[in-house]
Short mmCIF file of C-alpha atoms in Angstrom, two decimals:
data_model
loop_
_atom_site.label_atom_id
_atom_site.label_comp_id
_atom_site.label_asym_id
_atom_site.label_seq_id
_atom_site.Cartn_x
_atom_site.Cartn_y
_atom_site.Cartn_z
CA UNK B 907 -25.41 10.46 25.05
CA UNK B 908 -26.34 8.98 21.35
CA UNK B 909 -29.26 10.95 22.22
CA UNK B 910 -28.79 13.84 22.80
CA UNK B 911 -26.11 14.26 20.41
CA UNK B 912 -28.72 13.17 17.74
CA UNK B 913 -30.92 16.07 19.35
CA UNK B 914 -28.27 18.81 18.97
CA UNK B 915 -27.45 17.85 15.37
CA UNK B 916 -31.07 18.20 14.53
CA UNK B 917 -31.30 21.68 16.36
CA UNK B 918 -28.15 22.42 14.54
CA UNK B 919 -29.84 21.61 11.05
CA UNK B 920 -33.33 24.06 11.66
CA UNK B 921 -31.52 26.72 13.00
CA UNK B 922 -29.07 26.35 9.88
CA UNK B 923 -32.01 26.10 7.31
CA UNK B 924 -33.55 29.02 9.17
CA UNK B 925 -30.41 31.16 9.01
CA UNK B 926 -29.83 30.44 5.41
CA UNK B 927 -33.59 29.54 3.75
CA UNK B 928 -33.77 27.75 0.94
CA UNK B 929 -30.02 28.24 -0.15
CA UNK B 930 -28.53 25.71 2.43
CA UNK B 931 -27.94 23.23 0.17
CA UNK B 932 -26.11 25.02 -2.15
CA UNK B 933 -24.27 27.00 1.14
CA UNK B 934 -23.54 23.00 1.87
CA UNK B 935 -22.34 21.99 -1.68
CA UNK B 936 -20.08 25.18 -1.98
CA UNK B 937 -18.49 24.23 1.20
CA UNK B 938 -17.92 20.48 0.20
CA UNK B 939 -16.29 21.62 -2.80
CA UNK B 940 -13.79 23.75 -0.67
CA UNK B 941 -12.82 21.34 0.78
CA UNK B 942 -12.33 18.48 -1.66
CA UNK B 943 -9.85 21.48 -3.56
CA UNK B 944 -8.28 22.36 -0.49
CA UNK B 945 -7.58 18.54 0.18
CA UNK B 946 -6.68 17.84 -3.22
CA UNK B 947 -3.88 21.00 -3.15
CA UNK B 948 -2.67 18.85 0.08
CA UNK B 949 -1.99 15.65 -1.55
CA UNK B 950 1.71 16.06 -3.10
CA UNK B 951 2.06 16.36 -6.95
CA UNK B 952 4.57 12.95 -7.39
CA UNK B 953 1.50 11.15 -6.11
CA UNK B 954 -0.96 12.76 -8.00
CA UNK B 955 1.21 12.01 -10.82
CA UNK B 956 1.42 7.91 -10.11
CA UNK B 957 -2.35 8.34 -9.38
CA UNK B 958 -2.56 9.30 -13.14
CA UNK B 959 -0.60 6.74 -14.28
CA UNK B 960 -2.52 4.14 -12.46
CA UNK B 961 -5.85 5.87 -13.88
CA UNK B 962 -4.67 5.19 -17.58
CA UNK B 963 -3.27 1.96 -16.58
CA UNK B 964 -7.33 1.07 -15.22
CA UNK B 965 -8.30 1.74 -18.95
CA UNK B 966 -6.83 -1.30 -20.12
CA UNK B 967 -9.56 -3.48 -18.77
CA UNK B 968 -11.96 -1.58 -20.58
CA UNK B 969 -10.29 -1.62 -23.85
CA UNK B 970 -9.68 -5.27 -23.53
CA UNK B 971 -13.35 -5.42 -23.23
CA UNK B 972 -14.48 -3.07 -25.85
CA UNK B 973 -12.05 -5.19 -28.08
CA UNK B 974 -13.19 -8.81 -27.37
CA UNK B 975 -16.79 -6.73 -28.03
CA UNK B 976 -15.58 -5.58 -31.26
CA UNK B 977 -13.97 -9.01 -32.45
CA UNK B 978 -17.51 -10.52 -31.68
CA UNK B 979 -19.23 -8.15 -33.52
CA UNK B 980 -17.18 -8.76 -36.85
CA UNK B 981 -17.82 -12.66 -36.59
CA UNK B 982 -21.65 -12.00 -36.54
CA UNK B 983 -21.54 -9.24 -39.13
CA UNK B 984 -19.56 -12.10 -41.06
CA UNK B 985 -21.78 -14.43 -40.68
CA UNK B 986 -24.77 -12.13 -41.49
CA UNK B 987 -23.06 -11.23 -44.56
CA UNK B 988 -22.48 -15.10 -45.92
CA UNK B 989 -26.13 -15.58 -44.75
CA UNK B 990 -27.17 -12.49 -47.08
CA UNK B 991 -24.98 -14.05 -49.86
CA UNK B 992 -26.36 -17.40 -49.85
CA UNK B 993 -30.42 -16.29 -50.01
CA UNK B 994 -29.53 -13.71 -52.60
CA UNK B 995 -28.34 -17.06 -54.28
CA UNK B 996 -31.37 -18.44 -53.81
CA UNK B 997 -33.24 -15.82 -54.77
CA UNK B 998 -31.41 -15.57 -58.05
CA UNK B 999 -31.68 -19.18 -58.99
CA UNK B 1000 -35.44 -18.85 -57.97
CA UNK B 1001 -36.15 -15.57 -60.47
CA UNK B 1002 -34.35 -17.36 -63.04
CA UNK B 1003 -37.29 -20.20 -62.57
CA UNK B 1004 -40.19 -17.73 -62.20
CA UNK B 1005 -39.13 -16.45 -65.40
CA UNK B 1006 -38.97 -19.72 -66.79
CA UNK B 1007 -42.19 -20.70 -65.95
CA UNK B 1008 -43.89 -17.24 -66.92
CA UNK B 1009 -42.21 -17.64 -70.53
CA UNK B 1010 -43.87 -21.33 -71.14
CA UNK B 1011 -47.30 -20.30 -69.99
CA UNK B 1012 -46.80 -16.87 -72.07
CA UNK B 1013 -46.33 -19.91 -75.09
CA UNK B 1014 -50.13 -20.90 -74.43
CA UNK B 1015 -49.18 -24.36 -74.14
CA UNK B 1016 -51.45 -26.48 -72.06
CA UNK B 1017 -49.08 -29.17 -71.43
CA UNK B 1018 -45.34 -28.99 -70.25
CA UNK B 1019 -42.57 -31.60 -69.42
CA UNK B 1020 -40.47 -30.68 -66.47
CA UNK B 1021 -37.59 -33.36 -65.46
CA UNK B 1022 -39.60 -36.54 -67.24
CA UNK B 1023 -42.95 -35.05 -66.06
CA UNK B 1024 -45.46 -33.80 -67.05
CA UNK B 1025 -47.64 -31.17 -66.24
CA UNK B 1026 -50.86 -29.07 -67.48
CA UNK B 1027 -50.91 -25.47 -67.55
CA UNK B 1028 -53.32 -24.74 -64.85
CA UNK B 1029 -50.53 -27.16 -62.25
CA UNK B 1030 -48.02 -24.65 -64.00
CA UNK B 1031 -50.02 -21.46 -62.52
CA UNK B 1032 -50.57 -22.81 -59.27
CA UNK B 1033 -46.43 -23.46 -59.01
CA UNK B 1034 -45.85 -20.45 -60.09
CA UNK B 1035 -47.88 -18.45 -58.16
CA UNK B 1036 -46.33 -20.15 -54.92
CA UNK B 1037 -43.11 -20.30 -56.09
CA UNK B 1038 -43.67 -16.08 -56.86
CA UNK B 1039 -45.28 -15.38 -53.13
CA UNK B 1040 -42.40 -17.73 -51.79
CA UNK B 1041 -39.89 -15.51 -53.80
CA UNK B 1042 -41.61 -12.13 -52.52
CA UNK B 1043 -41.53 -13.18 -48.69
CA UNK B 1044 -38.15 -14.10 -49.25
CA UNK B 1045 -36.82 -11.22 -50.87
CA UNK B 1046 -38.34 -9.08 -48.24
CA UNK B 1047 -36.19 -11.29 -45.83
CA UNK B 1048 -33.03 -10.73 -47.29
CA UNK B 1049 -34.19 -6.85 -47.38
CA UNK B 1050 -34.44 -6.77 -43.59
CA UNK B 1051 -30.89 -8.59 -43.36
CA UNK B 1052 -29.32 -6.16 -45.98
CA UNK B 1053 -30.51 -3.40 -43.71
CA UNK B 1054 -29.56 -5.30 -40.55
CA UNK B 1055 -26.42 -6.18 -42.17
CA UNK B 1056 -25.88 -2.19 -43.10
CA UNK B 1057 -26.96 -1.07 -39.74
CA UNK B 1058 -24.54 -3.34 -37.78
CA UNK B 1059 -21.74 -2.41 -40.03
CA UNK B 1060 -22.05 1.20 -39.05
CA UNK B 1061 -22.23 -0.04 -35.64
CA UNK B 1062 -19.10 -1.67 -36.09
CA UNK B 1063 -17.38 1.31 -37.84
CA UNK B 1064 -18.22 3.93 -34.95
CA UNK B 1065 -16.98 0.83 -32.46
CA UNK B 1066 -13.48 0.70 -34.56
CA UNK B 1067 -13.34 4.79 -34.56
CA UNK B 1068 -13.95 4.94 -31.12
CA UNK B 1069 -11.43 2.37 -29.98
CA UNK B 1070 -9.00 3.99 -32.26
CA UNK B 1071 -9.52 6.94 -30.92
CA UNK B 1072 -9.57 5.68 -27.22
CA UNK B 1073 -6.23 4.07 -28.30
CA UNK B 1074 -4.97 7.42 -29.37
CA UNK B 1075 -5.99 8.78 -26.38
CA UNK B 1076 -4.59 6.49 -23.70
CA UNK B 1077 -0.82 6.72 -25.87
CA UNK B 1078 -1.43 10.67 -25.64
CA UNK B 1079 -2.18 11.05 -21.95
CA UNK B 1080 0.49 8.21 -21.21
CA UNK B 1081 3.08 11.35 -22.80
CA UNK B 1082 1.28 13.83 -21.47
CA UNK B 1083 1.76 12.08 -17.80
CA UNK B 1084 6.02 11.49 -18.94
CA UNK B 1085 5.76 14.79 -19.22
CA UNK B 1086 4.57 16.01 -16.44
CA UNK B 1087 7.15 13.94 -14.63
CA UNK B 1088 10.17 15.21 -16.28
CA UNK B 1089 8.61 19.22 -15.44
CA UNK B 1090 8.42 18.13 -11.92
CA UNK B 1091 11.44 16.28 -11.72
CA UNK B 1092 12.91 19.59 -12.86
CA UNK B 1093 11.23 21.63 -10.64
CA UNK B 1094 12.60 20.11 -8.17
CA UNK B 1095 16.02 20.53 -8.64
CA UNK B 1096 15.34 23.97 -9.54
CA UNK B 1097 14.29 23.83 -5.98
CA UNK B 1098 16.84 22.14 -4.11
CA UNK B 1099 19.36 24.29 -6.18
CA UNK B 1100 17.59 27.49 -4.55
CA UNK B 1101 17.74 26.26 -1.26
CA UNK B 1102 20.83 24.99 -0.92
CA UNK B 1103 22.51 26.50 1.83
CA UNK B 1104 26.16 25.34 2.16
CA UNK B 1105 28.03 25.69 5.66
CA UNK B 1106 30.61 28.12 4.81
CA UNK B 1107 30.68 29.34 8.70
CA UNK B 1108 34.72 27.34 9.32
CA UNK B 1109 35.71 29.02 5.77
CA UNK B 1110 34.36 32.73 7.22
CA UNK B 1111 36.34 32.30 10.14
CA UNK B 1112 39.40 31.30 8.51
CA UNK B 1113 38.99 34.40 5.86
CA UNK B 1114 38.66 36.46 9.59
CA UNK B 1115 41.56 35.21 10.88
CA UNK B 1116 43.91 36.18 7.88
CA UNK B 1117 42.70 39.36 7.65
CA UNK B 1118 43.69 39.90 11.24
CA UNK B 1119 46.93 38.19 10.72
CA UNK B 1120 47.44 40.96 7.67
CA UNK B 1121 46.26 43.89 9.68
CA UNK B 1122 48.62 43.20 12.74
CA UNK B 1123 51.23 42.46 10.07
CA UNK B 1124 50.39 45.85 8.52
CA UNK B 1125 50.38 47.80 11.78
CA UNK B 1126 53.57 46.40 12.75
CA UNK B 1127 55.33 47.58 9.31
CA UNK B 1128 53.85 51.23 10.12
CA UNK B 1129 55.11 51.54 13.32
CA UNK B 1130 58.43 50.60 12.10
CA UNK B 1131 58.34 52.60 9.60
CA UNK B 1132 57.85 55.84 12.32
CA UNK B 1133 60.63 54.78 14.54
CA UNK B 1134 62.80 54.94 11.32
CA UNK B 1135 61.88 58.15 10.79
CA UNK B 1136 62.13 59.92 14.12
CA UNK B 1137 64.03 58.04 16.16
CA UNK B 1138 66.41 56.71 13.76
CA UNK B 1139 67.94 59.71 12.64
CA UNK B 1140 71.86 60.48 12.37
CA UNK B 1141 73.22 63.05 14.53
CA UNK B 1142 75.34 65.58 11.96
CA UNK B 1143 76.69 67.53 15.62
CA UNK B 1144 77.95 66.05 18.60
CA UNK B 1145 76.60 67.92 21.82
CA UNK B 1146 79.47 69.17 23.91
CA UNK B 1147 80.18 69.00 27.50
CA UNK B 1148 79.42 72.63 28.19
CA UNK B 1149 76.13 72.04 26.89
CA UNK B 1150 75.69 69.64 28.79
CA UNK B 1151 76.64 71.82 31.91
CA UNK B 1152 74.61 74.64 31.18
CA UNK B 1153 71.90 72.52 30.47
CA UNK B 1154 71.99 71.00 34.02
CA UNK B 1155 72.48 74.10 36.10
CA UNK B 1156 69.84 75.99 34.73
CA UNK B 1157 67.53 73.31 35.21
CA UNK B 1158 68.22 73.16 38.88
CA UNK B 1159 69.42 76.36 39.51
CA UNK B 1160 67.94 78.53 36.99
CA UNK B 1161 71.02 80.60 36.18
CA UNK B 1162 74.02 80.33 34.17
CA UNK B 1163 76.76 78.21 36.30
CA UNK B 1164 80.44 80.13 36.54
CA UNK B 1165 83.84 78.71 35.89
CA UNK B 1166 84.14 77.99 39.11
CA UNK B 1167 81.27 75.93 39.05
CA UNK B 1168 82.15 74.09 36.04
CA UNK B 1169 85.71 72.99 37.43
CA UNK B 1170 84.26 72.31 40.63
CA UNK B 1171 81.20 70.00 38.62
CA UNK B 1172 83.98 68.33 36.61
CA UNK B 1173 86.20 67.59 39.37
CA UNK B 1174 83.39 65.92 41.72
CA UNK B 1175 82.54 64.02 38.40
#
């Protein structure tokens, strides 16, 4: 199975780099880099934001360490300073004896008395000429540390500037990050402002219900208000029995009824 599978992701590779030549790679690396965005869009901004904070949080470490680097560097430029100091010391108080020497031979003296002893003038050269070669090598050493010493001091300068400026740095993104959090923390309540969505369903029933309550009440006052007005009239005439009489006989019998009729009518009523 290993096999095969092996097999098929070969075949899968040669027919790719014949599809696409020579620009697989970069078909491959464009594709990659899809989706590392489209994963990074996934991951939710809070925890992007905490990932941040933990990144400048990491940089402590490292500033520690660029510190203690820093510190160490001072002590040796220190002590390559006092080192300096005390040769050029030495090289003054030697130059002060070169010259000393050179002005008693420049006397063309042949004998001279140096601490209760005495010496000719050819001893004198040969001192002097050692003491001179001893005073050049030396000065050329304290050259070379004066240069050392100037070089490492830069070095030390751009090490300060950078740290203060890596300082500066960490205190700006550390705002920039409180930032960030307030925008989002306002954000979302923007959001859960805008979708909000009360249940005012019991309170749209209840507005329903009065408004049928006020339209039956409504009705009921209109309809009273037409009986009033044609069945509540007052009768100015009375209607009389005759009318009465004629009305029934012509409704049955279609003619006026005679007197006859009418006594007869009363009588049976």
């Amino acid at each position: 199975m290993i096999k095969k599978t092996l097999v098929g992701g070969s075949l899968a590779l040669l027919l790719s780099g014949l599809v696409f030549g020579t620009g697989m790679s970069s078909y491959m690396k464009t594709g990659f880099g899809y989706a590392r965005d489209a994963v990074k869009d996934v991951v939710p901004v809070n925890v992007e934001i905490d990932r941040a904070r933990q990144m400048i949080d990491d940089l402590q470490p490292e500033i520690a360490k660029n510190m203690k680097l820093i510190a160490s560097e001072k002590i040796h430029v220190a002590k390559l300073q006092k080192q300096i100091d005390s040769k050029a010391d030495m090289l003054a108080s030697a130059e002060r004896d070169i010259m000393r020497l050179t002005a008693d031979l420049q006397s063309g003296d042949t004998r001279f008395v140096y601490a209760k002893r005495t010496y000719s003038a050819d001893q004198v050269k040969d001192d002097l000429s050692g003491r001179f070669n001893r005073f050049k090598t030396q000065k050329a050493t304290v050259d070379k540390l004066q240069q050392m010493l100037t070089a490492r001091e830069k070095t030390l300068q751009a090490a300060k500037d950078r740290m203060d400026e890596m300082l500066s740095a960490k205190r700006q993104l550390e705002v920039e990050v409180e930032n960030l959090q307030a925008q989002y923390a306002a954000n979302q309540v923007a959001h859960a402002a805008s979708s909000l969505n009360l249940d005012d369903s019991h309170l749209s029933r209840t507005r329903d219900l009065i408004d049928s309550i006020r339209t039956r009440i409504e009705v009921d006052e209109e309809l009273l208000a037409v009986d009033n007005q044609y069945y509540g009239t007052i009768e100015l005439t009375e209607e009389s029995d005759e009318d009465i009489l004629n009305q029934v006989s012509t409704y049955f019998n279609g003619d006026q009824p005679t007197a006859e009729d009418s006594v007869a009518m009363i009588q049976i009523d």
